[in-house]
Amino acid sequence: MRLFKNILFLALLATIYSCIGSSSETTELDVQIDTLSIDRHLQVLASDDFMGRKPFTEGEEKTIHYLESELKAMGVAPGNGDSYFQDVPLVEITGTQSPTMVVKGKGKTMTFNTLSDVVVYTERPEEMTQIKDSELVYAGYGIVAPEYGWNDYEGLNVEGKTVVVLVNDPGFVSGDSTFFKGEEMTYYGRWTYKYEEAARQGAAGVLIVHETVPAGYPWLVVQSSWTGSKLNLDDPNAGYKCPIQGWITRSTAVELFKEAGIKDYSEIAKTKDFKPIPMGLTASVSVTNEVKREMSRNVVGMVKGSTRPDEYIIYSAHWDHLGVGEPIDGDSIYNGAHDNASGSTGLLAIAETFAKLEKKPERSVVFLFVTAEEQGLLGSAYYAQNPIFPPNQSVANINIDGLPAYGEMKDLTITGYGQSELDNYATVAAEQQGRYVIPDPDLGKGYFFRSDHFNFAKVGIPALYASGSYESKEKGVEFIDEKTQEYLAVKYHQPQDNYEPEEWGLNGIAQDAKLLFNVGYRLANETYWPQWNEGSEFKAKRDSDMSMKKK
């Protein structure tokens, strides 16, 4: 069935792209990206010696100094004055959950085990946070979206209460592309939004009901990503966040809703007429925390422009992963080979290619390796709030997060397709490689909000996030589908995300790196400023910033 849908999807796209010309002039170089250097970087960055590259660890020190030394050796200049580093103040909260969450009500006491049934944590830098006999309220999707006429909190005072909400947004299950954005997740569907909105409403706690398909990842990812040490920006206003944030499994939710007498809990939340429902239950759970404040670092290099050095093309890739964590099959090092040693390696290859150019680009090209993406896009968030290069002088962001490990690809999948004119640049570059462009087929997983380009977009900078991820040049769609499902099931955010030279097709990484180099090279050698498309939620911010620049 999946393959049949894929065939229909490709047929539709072939029709669409037969109407798209390549009339845009392009600047292209016939550069070569060396797979030997890609292999060398991967062998280092994804090695056990780098301990999973977690911020605040020896793994960070090894990683950032490796990147610095490689940029120096290439002849790439420091990007932050005379330094290759930008300090990023973070607070590390190492939380220990109480063994159970206790729920009482209806004359009954239920006990749920943390980790297996529920995962809770906090972003407040406090020794202990808790909910104690906190009233549970079912708040549907936990969304307040005036533009859709939607308010799951209408008439509800949640002060001191804990809201139970569904993951994703109601459009995902509607079958209607005009309802929210249909299968394409909006920001209202992201877990980050659920927590933010619950905090705005004054809730003491928020529990998201996990389901694998609408979440985009299995419960194992919740267990590995929301336990142990978590990093946050060292924000003096962190006290506004809910004391307890977390997830519950679907089976836990089913038991709670049954006890509360709420039938068809997912169906009733799909309509604007939904009203929040007190569940007649109370919950108690706590987290004790060790709090440590330290500096992590973004790594930044630059090739200075020859004629317009104050206009910037910013490449980004996150260097971090999850470090050392819970052992799985005897392995406790979360190496993050695909996520994102591959992207950091690709960015190093692009930086080296720019550095070797005999004729330097007209605009400056920046290579930004950001920290703490795995902790919530923190390094790019800090950069966006404290930019080295002003947003209204930044032409575009090209983000790299996970490059293809299965050889050359026929497609270029653009996450956030339709948002900006950068799609046109990517299409031209793809066609030069004999590839076709498609939107992300997994719109419901919200990948546009899950990598660092999102923070550039939020401050108005047009951003491109694209890689080959749909159809292998040699083995087709079904092969990539099988490999993707295997990766999500057993490797994503697990110790099994290792670099396996005998299995990886490094020419796929080289192919994407060359394509993204060509996009940046074209942008760096023209005077045009690509725009957000009409209807993009980021266009107003960009237009405002650029109007200030003209003044």
Short mmCIF file of N, CA, C and O in Angstrom, two decimals, residues 169-221:
data_model
loop_
_atom_site.label_atom_id
_atom_site.label_comp_id
_atom_site.label_asym_id
_atom_site.label_seq_id
_atom_site.Cartn_x
_atom_site.Cartn_y
_atom_site.Cartn_z
N ASP A 169 -1.87 17.92 15.58
CA ASP A 169 -3.01 18.84 15.55
C ASP A 169 -4.19 18.16 14.85
O ASP A 169 -4.02 17.12 14.20
N PRO A 170 -5.39 18.71 14.96
CA PRO A 170 -6.58 18.01 14.44
C PRO A 170 -6.59 17.86 12.93
O PRO A 170 -7.31 17.00 12.41
N GLY A 171 -5.82 18.66 12.21
CA GLY A 171 -5.78 18.52 10.76
C GLY A 171 -5.18 17.21 10.32
O GLY A 171 -5.54 16.67 9.27
N PHE A 172 -4.27 16.67 11.11
CA PHE A 172 -3.54 15.45 10.73
C PHE A 172 -4.47 14.27 10.52
O PHE A 172 -4.24 13.43 9.67
N VAL A 173 -5.52 14.19 11.29
CA VAL A 173 -6.42 13.04 11.21
C VAL A 173 -7.72 13.35 10.46
O VAL A 173 -8.63 12.55 10.43
N SER A 174 -7.78 14.53 9.83
CA SER A 174 -9.04 14.98 9.26
C SER A 174 -9.28 14.51 7.83
O SER A 174 -10.43 14.39 7.39
N GLY A 175 -8.20 14.26 7.09
CA GLY A 175 -8.36 13.97 5.67
C GLY A 175 -8.71 15.18 4.84
O GLY A 175 -9.03 15.07 3.66
N ASP A 176 -8.66 16.37 5.45
CA ASP A 176 -9.04 17.62 4.79
C ASP A 176 -7.83 18.55 4.77
O ASP A 176 -7.39 19.04 5.81
N SER A 177 -7.28 18.81 3.58
CA SER A 177 -6.07 19.61 3.47
C SER A 177 -6.29 21.07 3.83
O SER A 177 -5.34 21.82 4.03
N THR A 178 -7.55 21.51 3.93
CA THR A 178 -7.85 22.90 4.28
C THR A 178 -8.10 23.08 5.78
O THR A 178 -8.33 24.19 6.23
N PHE A 179 -8.09 21.97 6.53
CA PHE A 179 -8.34 22.01 7.97
C PHE A 179 -6.99 22.02 8.68
O PHE A 179 -6.26 21.04 8.62
N PHE A 180 -6.67 23.17 9.35
CA PHE A 180 -5.28 23.45 9.72
C PHE A 180 -4.49 23.30 8.41
O PHE A 180 -4.78 23.99 7.45
N LYS A 181 -3.51 22.40 8.34
CA LYS A 181 -2.84 22.16 7.05
C LYS A 181 -2.94 20.70 6.65
O LYS A 181 -2.06 20.16 5.99
N GLY A 182 -4.06 20.07 7.05
CA GLY A 182 -4.25 18.67 6.70
C GLY A 182 -3.18 17.80 7.33
O GLY A 182 -2.86 17.93 8.51
N GLU A 183 -2.59 16.92 6.52
CA GLU A 183 -1.57 16.00 7.03
C GLU A 183 -0.27 16.71 7.40
O GLU A 183 0.56 16.16 8.12
N GLU A 184 -0.06 17.93 6.91
CA GLU A 184 1.15 18.67 7.23
C GLU A 184 1.02 19.27 8.63
O GLU A 184 0.11 20.06 8.91
N MET A 185 1.92 18.89 9.52
CA MET A 185 1.85 19.39 10.88
C MET A 185 2.10 20.90 10.92
O MET A 185 3.02 21.40 10.31
N THR A 186 1.29 21.61 11.67
CA THR A 186 1.54 23.01 11.97
C THR A 186 2.35 23.09 13.26
O THR A 186 2.53 22.09 13.96
N TYR A 187 2.80 24.29 13.61
CA TYR A 187 3.55 24.42 14.86
C TYR A 187 2.66 24.09 16.06
O TYR A 187 3.15 23.64 17.10
N TYR A 188 1.35 24.24 15.89
CA TYR A 188 0.42 23.89 16.97
C TYR A 188 0.49 22.41 17.33
O TYR A 188 0.04 22.00 18.40
N GLY A 189 1.01 21.60 16.41
CA GLY A 189 1.10 20.16 16.66
C GLY A 189 2.36 19.73 17.37
O GLY A 189 2.47 18.58 17.81
N ARG A 190 3.34 20.63 17.49
CA ARG A 190 4.62 20.26 18.08
C ARG A 190 4.52 20.22 19.61
O ARG A 190 3.82 21.01 20.24
N TRP A 191 5.29 19.30 20.21
CA TRP A 191 5.31 19.18 21.66
C TRP A 191 5.77 20.47 22.32
O TRP A 191 5.30 20.81 23.40
N THR A 192 6.69 21.19 21.67
CA THR A 192 7.16 22.46 22.24
C THR A 192 6.01 23.44 22.40
O THR A 192 5.91 24.13 23.43
N TYR A 193 5.13 23.50 21.39
CA TYR A 193 3.98 24.40 21.49
C TYR A 193 3.06 23.96 22.62
O TYR A 193 2.54 24.80 23.37
N LYS A 194 2.82 22.66 22.74
CA LYS A 194 1.90 22.17 23.80
C LYS A 194 2.37 22.65 25.18
O LYS A 194 1.57 23.09 26.01
N TYR A 195 3.69 22.55 25.41
CA TYR A 195 4.24 22.98 26.69
C TYR A 195 4.13 24.49 26.85
O TYR A 195 3.79 24.99 27.94
N GLU A 196 4.43 25.23 25.79
CA GLU A 196 4.38 26.69 25.86
C GLU A 196 2.96 27.18 26.16
O GLU A 196 2.76 28.07 26.99
N GLU A 197 1.98 26.59 25.49
CA GLU A 197 0.60 27.04 25.67
C GLU A 197 0.09 26.68 27.06
O GLU A 197 -0.60 27.48 27.71
N ALA A 198 0.42 25.49 27.54
CA ALA A 198 0.00 25.11 28.89
C ALA A 198 0.59 26.07 29.92
O ALA A 198 -0.09 26.46 30.89
N ALA A 199 1.84 26.49 29.71
CA ALA A 199 2.47 27.46 30.62
C ALA A 199 1.77 28.80 30.56
O ALA A 199 1.51 29.44 31.59
N ARG A 200 1.43 29.24 29.34
CA ARG A 200 0.71 30.52 29.19
C ARG A 200 -0.63 30.48 29.92
O ARG A 200 -1.08 31.48 30.45
N GLN A 201 -1.24 29.32 29.94
CA GLN A 201 -2.54 29.18 30.58
C GLN A 201 -2.43 29.05 32.10
O GLN A 201 -3.43 29.07 32.79
N GLY A 202 -1.20 28.87 32.61
CA GLY A 202 -0.99 28.79 34.05
C GLY A 202 -1.07 27.40 34.63
O GLY A 202 -1.21 27.23 35.85
N ALA A 203 -0.95 26.36 33.78
CA ALA A 203 -1.05 24.99 34.27
C ALA A 203 0.15 24.63 35.13
O ALA A 203 1.27 25.12 34.92
N ALA A 204 -0.07 23.73 36.08
CA ALA A 204 1.03 23.21 36.89
C ALA A 204 1.76 22.09 36.17
O ALA A 204 2.95 21.86 36.39
N GLY A 205 1.02 21.36 35.33
CA GLY A 205 1.62 20.25 34.61
C GLY A 205 0.96 20.06 33.26
O GLY A 205 -0.18 20.50 33.03
N VAL A 206 1.68 19.39 32.36
CA VAL A 206 1.13 19.08 31.04
C VAL A 206 1.65 17.71 30.63
O VAL A 206 2.86 17.45 30.69
N LEU A 207 0.75 16.82 30.24
CA LEU A 207 1.08 15.47 29.82
C LEU A 207 0.55 15.25 28.41
O LEU A 207 -0.65 15.39 28.17
N ILE A 208 1.45 14.92 27.49
CA ILE A 208 1.07 14.68 26.09
C ILE A 208 0.86 13.18 25.89
O ILE A 208 1.70 12.36 26.29
N VAL A 209 -0.24 12.82 25.26
CA VAL A 209 -0.52 11.42 24.95
C VAL A 209 0.32 11.03 23.74
O VAL A 209 0.16 11.57 22.65
N HIS A 210 1.22 10.07 23.93
CA HIS A 210 2.08 9.64 22.85
C HIS A 210 1.39 8.60 21.96
O HIS A 210 0.78 7.65 22.45
N GLU A 211 1.48 8.82 20.66
CA GLU A 211 1.14 7.81 19.67
C GLU A 211 2.18 7.91 18.58
O GLU A 211 2.53 9.00 18.13
N THR A 212 2.69 6.79 18.12
CA THR A 212 3.87 6.77 17.25
C THR A 212 3.64 7.51 15.94
O THR A 212 4.48 8.31 15.52
N VAL A 213 2.52 7.27 15.27
CA VAL A 213 2.33 7.86 13.94
C VAL A 213 2.19 9.38 14.01
O VAL A 213 2.93 10.10 13.34
N PRO A 214 1.27 9.93 14.79
CA PRO A 214 1.18 11.40 14.83
C PRO A 214 2.37 12.07 15.49
O PRO A 214 2.69 13.22 15.19
N ALA A 215 3.08 11.38 16.39
CA ALA A 215 4.28 11.97 16.99
C ALA A 215 5.43 11.97 16.01
O ALA A 215 6.22 12.90 15.95
N GLY A 216 5.54 10.89 15.24
CA GLY A 216 6.63 10.76 14.28
C GLY A 216 7.78 9.94 14.82
O GLY A 216 8.80 9.79 14.14
N TYR A 217 7.65 9.37 16.02
CA TYR A 217 8.70 8.54 16.60
C TYR A 217 8.10 7.66 17.68
O TYR A 217 7.07 7.98 18.27
N PRO A 218 8.76 6.53 17.98
CA PRO A 218 8.21 5.59 18.96
C PRO A 218 8.49 6.03 20.39
O PRO A 218 9.23 6.98 20.65
N TRP A 219 7.91 5.29 21.35
CA TRP A 219 8.08 5.60 22.77
C TRP A 219 9.55 5.53 23.20
O TRP A 219 9.98 6.26 24.09
N LEU A 220 10.34 4.69 22.56
CA LEU A 220 11.77 4.60 22.87
C LEU A 220 12.45 5.96 22.76
O LEU A 220 13.35 6.28 23.53
N VAL A 221 12.02 6.76 21.78
CA VAL A 221 12.62 8.08 21.59
C VAL A 221 12.24 9.00 22.74
O VAL A 221 13.06 9.80 23.21
#
